[in-house]
Coordinates of C-alpha atoms and ligand atoms in Angstrom, one line a residue:
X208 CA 6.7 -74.9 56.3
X209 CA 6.3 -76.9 53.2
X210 CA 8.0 -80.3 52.8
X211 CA 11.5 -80.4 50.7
X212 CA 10.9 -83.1 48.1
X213 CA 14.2 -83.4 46.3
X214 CA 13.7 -84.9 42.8
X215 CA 16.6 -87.2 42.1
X216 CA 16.8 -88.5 38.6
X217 CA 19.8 -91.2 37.6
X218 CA 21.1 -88.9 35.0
X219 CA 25.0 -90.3 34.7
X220 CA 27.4 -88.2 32.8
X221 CA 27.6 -88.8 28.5
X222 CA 31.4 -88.7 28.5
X223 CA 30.8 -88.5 24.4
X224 CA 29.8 -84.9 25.4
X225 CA 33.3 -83.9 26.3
X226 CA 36.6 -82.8 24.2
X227 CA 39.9 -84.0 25.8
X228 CA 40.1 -80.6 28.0
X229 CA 36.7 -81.7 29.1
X230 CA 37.8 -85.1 30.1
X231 CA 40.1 -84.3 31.8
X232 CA 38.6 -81.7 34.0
X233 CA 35.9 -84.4 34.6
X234 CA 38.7 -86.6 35.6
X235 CA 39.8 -83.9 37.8
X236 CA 37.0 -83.8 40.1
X237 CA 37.0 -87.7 40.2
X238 CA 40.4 -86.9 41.6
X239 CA 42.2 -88.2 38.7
X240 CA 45.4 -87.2 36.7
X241 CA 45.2 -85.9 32.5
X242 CA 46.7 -88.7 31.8
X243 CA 44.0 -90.9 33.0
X244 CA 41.7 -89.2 30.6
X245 CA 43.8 -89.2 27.8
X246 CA 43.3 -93.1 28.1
X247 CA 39.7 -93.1 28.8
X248 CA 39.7 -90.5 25.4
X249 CA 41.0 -93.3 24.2
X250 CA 39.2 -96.2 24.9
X251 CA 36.0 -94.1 24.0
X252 CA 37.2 -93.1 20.3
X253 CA 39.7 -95.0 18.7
X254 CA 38.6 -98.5 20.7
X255 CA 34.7 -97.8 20.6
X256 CA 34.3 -98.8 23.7
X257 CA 30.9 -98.7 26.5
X258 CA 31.7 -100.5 29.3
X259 CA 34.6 -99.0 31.7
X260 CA 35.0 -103.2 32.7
X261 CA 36.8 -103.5 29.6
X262 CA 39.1 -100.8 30.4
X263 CA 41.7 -102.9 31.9
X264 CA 44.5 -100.3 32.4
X265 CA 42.5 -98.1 34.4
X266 CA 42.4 -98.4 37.6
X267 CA 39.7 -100.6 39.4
X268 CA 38.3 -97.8 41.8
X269 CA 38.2 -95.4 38.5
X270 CA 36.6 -97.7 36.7
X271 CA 34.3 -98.5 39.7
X272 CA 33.8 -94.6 40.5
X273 CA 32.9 -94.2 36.4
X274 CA 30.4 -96.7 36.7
X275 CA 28.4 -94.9 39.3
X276 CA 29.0 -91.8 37.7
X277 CA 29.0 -91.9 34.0
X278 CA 28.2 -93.9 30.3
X279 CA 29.6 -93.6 27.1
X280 CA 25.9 -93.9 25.3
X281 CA 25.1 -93.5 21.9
X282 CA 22.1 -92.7 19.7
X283 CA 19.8 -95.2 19.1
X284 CA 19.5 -96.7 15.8
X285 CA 16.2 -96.4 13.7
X286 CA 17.1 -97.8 10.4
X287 CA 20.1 -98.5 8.4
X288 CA 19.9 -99.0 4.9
X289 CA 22.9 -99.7 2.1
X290 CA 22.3 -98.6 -1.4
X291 CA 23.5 -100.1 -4.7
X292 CA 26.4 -97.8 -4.4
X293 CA 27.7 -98.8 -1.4
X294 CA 26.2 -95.4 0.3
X295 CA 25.0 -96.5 3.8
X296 CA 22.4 -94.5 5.7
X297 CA 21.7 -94.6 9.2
X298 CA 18.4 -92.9 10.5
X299 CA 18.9 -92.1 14.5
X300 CA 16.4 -91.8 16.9
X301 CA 17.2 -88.7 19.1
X302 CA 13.6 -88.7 21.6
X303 CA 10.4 -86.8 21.3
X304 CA 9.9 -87.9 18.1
X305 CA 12.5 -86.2 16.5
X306 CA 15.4 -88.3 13.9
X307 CA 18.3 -87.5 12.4
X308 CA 20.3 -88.9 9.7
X309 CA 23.9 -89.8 8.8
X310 CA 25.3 -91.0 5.5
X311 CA 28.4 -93.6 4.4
X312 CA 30.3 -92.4 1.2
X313 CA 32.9 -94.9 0.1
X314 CA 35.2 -94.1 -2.0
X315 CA 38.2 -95.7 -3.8
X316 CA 40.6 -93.2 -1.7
X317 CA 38.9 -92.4 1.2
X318 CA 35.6 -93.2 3.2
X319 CA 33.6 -90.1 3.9
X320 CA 30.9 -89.6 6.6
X321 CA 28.3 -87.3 6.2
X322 CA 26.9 -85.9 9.7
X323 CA 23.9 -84.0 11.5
X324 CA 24.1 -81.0 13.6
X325 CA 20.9 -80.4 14.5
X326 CA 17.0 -82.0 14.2
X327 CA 15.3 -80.1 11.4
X328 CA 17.0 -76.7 10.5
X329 CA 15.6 -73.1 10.4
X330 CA 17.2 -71.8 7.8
X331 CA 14.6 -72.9 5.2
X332 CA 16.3 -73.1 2.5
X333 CA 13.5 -73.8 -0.9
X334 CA 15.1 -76.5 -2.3
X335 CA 16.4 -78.5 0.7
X336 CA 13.9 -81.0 2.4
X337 CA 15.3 -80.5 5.7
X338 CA 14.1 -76.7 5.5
X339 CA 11.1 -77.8 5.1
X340 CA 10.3 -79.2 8.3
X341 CA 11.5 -76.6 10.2
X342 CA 13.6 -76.6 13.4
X343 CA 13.1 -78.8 16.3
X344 CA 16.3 -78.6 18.3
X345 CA 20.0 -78.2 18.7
X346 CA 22.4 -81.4 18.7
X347 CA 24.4 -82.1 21.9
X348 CA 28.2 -82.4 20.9
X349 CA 27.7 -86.3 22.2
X350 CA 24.6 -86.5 19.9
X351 CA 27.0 -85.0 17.1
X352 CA 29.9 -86.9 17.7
X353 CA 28.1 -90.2 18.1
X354 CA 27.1 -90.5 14.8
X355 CA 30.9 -90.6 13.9
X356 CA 31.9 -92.6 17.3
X357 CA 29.0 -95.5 15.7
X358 CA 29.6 -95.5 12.1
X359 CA 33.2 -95.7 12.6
X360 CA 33.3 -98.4 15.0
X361 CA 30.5 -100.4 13.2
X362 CA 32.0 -100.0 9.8
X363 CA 35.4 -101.6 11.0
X364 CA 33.9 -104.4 12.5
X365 CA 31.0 -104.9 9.4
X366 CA 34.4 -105.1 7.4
X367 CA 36.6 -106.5 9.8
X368 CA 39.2 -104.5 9.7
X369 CA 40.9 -102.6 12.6
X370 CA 42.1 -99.5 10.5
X371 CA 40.5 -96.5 10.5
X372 CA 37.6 -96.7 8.0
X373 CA 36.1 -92.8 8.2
X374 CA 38.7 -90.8 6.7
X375 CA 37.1 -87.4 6.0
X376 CA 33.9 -85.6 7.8
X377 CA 31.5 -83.4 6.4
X378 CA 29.2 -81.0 8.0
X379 CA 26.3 -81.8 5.4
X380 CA 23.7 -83.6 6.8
X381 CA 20.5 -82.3 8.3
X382 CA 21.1 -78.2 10.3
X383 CA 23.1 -75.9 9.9
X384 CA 25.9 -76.1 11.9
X385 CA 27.2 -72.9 12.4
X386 CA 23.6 -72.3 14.3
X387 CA 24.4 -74.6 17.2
X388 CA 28.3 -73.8 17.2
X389 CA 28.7 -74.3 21.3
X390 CA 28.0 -78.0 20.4
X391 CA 29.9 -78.3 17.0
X392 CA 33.0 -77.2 18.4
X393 CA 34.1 -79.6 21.0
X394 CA 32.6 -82.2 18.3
X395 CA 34.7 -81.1 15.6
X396 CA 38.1 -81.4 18.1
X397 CA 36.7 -84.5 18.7
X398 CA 37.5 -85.6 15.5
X399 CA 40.4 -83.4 15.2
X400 CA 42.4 -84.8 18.2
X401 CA 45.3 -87.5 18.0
X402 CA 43.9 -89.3 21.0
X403 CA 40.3 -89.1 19.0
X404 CA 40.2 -89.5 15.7
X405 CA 43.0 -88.2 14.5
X406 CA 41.5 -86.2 11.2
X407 CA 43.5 -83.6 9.8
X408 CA 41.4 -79.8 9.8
X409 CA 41.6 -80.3 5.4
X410 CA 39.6 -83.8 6.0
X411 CA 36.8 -82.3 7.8
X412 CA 34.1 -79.5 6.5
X413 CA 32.4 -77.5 7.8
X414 CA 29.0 -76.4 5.4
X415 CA 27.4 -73.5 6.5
X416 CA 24.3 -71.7 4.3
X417 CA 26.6 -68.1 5.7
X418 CA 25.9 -67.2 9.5
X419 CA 28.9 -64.9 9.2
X420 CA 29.6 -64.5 12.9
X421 CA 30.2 -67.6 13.4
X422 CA 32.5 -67.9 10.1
X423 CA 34.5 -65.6 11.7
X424 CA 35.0 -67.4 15.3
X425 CA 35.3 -71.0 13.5
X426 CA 38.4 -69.6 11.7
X427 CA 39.8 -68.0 15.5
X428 CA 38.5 -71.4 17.7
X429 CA 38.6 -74.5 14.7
X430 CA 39.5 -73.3 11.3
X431 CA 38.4 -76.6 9.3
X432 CA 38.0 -76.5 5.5
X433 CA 34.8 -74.2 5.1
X434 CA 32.2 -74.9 2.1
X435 CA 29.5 -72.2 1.9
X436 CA 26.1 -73.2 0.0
X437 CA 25.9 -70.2 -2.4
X438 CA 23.0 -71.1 -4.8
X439 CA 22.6 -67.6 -6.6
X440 CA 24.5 -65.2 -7.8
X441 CA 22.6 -61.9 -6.9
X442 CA 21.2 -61.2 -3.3
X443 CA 17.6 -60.9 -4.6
X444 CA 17.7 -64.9 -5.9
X445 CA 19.8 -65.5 -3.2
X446 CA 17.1 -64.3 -0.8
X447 CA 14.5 -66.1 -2.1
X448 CA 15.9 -69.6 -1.9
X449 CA 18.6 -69.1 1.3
X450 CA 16.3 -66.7 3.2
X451 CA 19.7 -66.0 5.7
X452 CA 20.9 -64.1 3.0
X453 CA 18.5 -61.3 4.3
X454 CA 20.8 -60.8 7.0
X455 CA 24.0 -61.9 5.5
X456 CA 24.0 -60.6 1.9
X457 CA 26.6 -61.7 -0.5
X458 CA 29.0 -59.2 -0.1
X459 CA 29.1 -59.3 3.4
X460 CA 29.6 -63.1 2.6
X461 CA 32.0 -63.3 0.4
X462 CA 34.2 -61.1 2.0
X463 CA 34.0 -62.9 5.2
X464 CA 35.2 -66.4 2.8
X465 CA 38.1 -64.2 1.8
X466 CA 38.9 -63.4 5.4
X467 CA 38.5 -67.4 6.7
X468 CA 41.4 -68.3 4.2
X469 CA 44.1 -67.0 6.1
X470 CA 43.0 -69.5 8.7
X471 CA 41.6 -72.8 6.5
X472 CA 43.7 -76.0 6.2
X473 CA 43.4 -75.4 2.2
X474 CA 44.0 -72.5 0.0
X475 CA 40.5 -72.2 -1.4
X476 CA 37.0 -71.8 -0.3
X477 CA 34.5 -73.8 -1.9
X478 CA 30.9 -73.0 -2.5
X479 CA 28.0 -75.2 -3.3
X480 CA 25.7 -74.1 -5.6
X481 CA 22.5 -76.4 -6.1
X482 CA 21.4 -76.3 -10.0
X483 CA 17.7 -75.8 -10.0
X484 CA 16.3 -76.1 -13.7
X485 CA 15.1 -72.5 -14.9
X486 CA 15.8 -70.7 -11.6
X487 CA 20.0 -69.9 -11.4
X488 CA 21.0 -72.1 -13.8
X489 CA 21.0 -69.6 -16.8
X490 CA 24.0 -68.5 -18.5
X491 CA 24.0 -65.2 -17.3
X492 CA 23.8 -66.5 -13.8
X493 CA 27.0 -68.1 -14.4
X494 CA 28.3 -64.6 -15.7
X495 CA 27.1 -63.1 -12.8
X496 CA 29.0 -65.7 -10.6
X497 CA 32.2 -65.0 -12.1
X498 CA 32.0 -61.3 -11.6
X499 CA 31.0 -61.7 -8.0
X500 CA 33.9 -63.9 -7.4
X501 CA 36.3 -61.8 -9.2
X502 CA 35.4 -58.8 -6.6
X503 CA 37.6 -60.7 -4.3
X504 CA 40.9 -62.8 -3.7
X505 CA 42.8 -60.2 -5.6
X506 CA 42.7 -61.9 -8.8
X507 CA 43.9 -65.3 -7.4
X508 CA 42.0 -68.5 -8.2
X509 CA 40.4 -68.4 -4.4
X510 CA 37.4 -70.4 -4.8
X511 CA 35.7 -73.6 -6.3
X512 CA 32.2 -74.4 -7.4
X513 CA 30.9 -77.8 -6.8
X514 CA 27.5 -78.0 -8.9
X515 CA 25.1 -79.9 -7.1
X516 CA 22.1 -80.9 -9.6
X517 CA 18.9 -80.6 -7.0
X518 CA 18.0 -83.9 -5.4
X519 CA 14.1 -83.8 -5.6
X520 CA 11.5 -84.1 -3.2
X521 CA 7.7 -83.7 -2.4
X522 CA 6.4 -80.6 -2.2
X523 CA 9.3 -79.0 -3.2
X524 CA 8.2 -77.3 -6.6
X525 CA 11.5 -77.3 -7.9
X526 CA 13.3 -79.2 -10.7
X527 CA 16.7 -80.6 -11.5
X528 CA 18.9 -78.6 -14.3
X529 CA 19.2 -80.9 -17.6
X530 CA 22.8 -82.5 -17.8
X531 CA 23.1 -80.5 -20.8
X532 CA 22.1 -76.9 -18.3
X533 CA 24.5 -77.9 -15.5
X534 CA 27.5 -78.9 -18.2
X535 CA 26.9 -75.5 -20.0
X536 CA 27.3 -73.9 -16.9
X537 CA 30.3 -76.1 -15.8
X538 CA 31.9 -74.8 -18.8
X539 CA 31.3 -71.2 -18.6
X540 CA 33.2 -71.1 -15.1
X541 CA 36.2 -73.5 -16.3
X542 CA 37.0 -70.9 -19.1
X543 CA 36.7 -68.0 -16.5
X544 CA 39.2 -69.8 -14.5
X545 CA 37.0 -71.2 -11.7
X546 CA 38.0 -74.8 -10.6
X547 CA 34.4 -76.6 -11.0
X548 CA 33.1 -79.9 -9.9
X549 CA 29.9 -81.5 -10.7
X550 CA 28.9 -83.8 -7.1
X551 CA 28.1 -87.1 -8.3
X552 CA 24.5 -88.3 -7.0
X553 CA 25.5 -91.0 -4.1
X554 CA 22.7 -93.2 -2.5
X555 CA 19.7 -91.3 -4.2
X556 CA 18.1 -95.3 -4.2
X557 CA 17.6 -95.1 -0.4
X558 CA 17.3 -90.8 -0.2
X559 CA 20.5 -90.3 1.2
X560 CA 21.5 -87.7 -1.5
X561 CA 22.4 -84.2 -0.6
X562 CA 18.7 -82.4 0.2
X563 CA 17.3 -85.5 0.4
X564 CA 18.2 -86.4 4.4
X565 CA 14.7 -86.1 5.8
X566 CA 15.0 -87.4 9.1
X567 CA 12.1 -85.7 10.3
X568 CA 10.9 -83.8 12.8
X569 CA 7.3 -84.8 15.0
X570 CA 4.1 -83.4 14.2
X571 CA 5.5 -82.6 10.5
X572 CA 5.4 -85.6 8.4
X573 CA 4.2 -88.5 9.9
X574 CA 7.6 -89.2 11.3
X575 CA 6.6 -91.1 14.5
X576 CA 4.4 -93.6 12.3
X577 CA 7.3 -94.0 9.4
X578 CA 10.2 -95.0 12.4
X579 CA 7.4 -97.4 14.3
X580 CA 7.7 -99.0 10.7
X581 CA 11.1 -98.7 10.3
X582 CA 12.6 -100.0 14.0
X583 CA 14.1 -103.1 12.4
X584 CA 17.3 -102.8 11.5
X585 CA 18.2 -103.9 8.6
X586 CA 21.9 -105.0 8.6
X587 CA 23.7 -106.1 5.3
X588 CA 26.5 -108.4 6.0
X589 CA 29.8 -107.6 4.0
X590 CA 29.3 -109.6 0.2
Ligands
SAH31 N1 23.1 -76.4 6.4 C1 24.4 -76.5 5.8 C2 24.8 -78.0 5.6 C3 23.8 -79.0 5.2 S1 23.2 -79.0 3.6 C4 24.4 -75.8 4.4 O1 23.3 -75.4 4.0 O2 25.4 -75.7 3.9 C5 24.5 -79.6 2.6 C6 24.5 -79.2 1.2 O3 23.4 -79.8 0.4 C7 24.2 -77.7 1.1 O4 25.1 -77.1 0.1 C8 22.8 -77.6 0.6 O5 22.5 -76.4 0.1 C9 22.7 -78.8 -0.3 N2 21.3 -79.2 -0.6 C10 20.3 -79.0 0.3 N3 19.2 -79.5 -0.3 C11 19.5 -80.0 -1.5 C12 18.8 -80.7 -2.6 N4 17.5 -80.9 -2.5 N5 19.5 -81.0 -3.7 C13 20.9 -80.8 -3.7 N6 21.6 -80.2 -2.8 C14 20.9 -79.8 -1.7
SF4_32 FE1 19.3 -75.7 6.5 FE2 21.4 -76.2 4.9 FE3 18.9 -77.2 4.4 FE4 19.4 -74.6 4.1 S1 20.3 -76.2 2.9 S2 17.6 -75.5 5.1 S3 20.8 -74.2 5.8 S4 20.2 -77.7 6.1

C-alpha cells in the first residue's frame, strides 16, 4: 500500500465570486440566515469593504468563522494612468502573466466604467488589438466584478465623496463576453442588485461581436441593454474582419437583435460599426446597411449606429476613415431614418480608446517586461 499524501492548499473562499443567491447559500452551510448575507452583500459592494473585523453588525463567531474561511480579494493593480480627459485606466494583473484592463469615462451626467471579461479574446477581430493577441483565459465573475468593486470604491474616496460614482457599465473592454457567459452572469446581477450596486438593466451593456446562443439566453437569464459590433454590411466583409460571422451570419444576427427587444431595458438595439478608411466606409456600404436593417423591426426605427472611427494600433494595417468619410456616412443613415452617433475618442493619450485596451497576454508582446516596468502605481490626486 502506497502512502496517502493529502495536498492541502489555504485556498479561502473569494466571496466577490458569488451573486446574492450565492451568498447566501454560502451562508447557509456556515449555518447562517439570508439575511446575514444580505448584510455581508453589503458590506462587500456598496461599503468596499476587506476585512470581516470591520463588519460590526455581524456577529463575532461569523465574522470569526469568515475569517478562517473566506476573503473578499481583489485584483492586483499594475498601473493606473489618468489622461488629459479625465479618462482613467487601470491595467490589472490577473497571474501567469496575463493583464487586463479597465477604463474611467466621466462624463457631465454620468460616470461610466468600461470592463473586461476575459484575458485576450478569440474572436480576432482585424481591427481590434485585443484580437490580436489571441485568447488566454476566461474571467472569474470575482475577477469581473472586481474591476467595478475597485474603481468604484477608489473613485469615491480619490473624490471624496460617498455617492455612488459608477453609474453606467459597459461590457467593452478586453473579450467577448458572451464567450465566458457562466462568469458574466452572476457578475452582471452583481451590479444589477439593490444590495450591490444597484444599476438599472438600461445602465449596463452588454457588447457582444454576435455569439447568438448566448444572445438568446442573456435576454431569458439577464436581459441588459445589448450593443452588437456590426462592422460590415454584407457577410463576405463581415467575415473577413469579425471572423464569428462564419458561424453567425448577419441574417441569423439580426434577427436574433430583433428577437432580444422584447426582453431589453430599451426599445432599440444598437450596433457598433468601426469606420475603417477604404474598407466599409463607402457610401454604398451605408446603402447596404440601411437595407439590411430595413429587413427587420417591421418598419419601426429598431436600431442605432454608433460610428466608432478605428483607434489605431501596430501591426494592424488598417486606417481611420477621414472626418469628412465617417460624417458622409453619418448623414446617409440620418436621412434613412437611422438614429446615428459618432463615439467621441476618450483617453486615446494613455490607449484607453475603444480597440486600443491591450492588456496583454504572455508570450505575445513582451507583456511580462512592459508590467515589471510599469508596477508603480502612479496615483493622481484630485486637482
Ligand atoms: N468583444 C465585444 C466587446 C469588446 S470590444 C465586442 O466585440 O463587441 C468593444 C467595441 O470596440 C466593439 O464594438 C469593438 O468592435 C470596438 N473596437 C475594437 N477594436 C477597435 C478599434 N481598434 N477601434 C475602434 N473600435 C474598436
Ligand atoms: Fe474580441 Fe470584441 Fe476585439 Fe472582436 S472586437 S476581437 S470580439 S474583443
Amino acid at each position: 500500500m502506497g502512502i496517502m499524501t493529502t495536498i492541502t492548499t489555504t485556498s479561502l473562499t473569494n466571496l466577490l465570486n458569488f451573486d446574492l443567491p450565492g451568498l447566501i447559500a454560502y451562508c447557509q452551510e456556515l449555518g447562517e440566515k439570508p439575511f446575514r448575507a444580505t448584510q455581508l452583500f453589503r458590506w462587500i459592494h456598496q461599503r468596499g469593504a476587506t476585512d470581516f473585523a470591520q463588519m460590526t453588525d455581524l456577529a463575532k463567531s461569523l465574522r470569526e468563522k469568515l475569517t478562517a474561511q473566506a476573503r473578499i480579494e481583489g485584483l492586483k493593480i499594475l498601473t493606473q494612468q489618468e489622461s488629459r480627459d479625465g479618462t482613467i485606466k487601470w491595467l490589472f494583473d490577473v497571474g501567469d502573466g496575463n493583464a487586463v484592463e479597465a477604463v474611467f469615462i466621466p462624463e457631465d451626467d454620468r460616470g461610466t466604467l468600461c470592463v473586461s471579461s476575459q484575458a485576450g479574446c478569440a474572436v480576432g477581430c482585424r481591427f481590434c488589438s485585443t484580437g490580436h493577441q489571441g485568447f488566454s483565459r476566461n474571467l472569474t465573475s470575482g475577477e469581473i466584478i472586481a474591476q467595478l468593486w475597485f474603481a468604484e470604491h477608489f473613485l469615491r474616496q480619490h473624490l471624496q465623496t460617498s455617492e455612488r460614482v459608477i453609474t453606467n457599465v459597459v461590457m467593452m473592454g478586453m473579450g467577448e463576453p458572451l464567450q465566458n457567459y457562466s462568469a458574466l452572469v452572476p457578475a452582471l446581477k452583481i451590479m444589477l442588485d439593490d444590495h450591490g450596486y444597484g444599476l438599472s438593466r438600461r445602465r449596463v451593456t452588454v457588447s457582444t461581436s454576435g455569439v447568438v446562443p448566448m444572445m438568446e439566453r442573456l435576454g431569458q437569464d439577464c436581459p441588459v441593454a445589448l450593443a452588437v459590433s456590426l462592422h460590415a454590411p454584407n457577410d463576405a466583409l463581415r467575415d473577413y474582419l469579425v471572423p464569428l460571422n462564419k458561424k453567425y451570419p448577419l441574417a441569423e444576427l439580426l434577427q436574433t437583435c430583433e428577437d432580444y427587444l422584447q426582453f431589453a431595458p430599451r426599445d432599440f438595439v444598437t450596433f457598433e460599426y468601426c469606420m475603417l478608411d477604404g474598407v466599409n466606409d463607402q457610401p454604398e456600404h451605408a446603402q447596404q446597411l440601411i437595407d439590411l436593417v430595413r429587413q427587420y423591426g417591421n418598419g419601426k426605427a429598431w436600431c442605432k449606429l454608433n460610428l466608432i472611427p478605428f483607434n489605431p494600433f501596430p501591426q494592424s494595417g488598417l486606417q481611420r476613415s477621414s472626418n469628412a468619410a465617417v460624417q458622409r456616412f453619418a448623414q446617409l443613415l440620418t436621412q434613412a431614418g437611422i438614429v446615428t452617433t459618432v463615439r467621441k475618442t476618450r483617453g486615446d493619450d494613455i490607449d484607453a480608446a475603444c480597440g486600443q485596451l491591450a492588456g496583454d497576454v504572455k508570450d505575445r508582446t513582451g507583456a511580462a517586461d512592459r508590467m515589471a516596468k510599469q508596477r508603480t502605481i502612479r496615483i493622481h490626486r484630485a486637482h
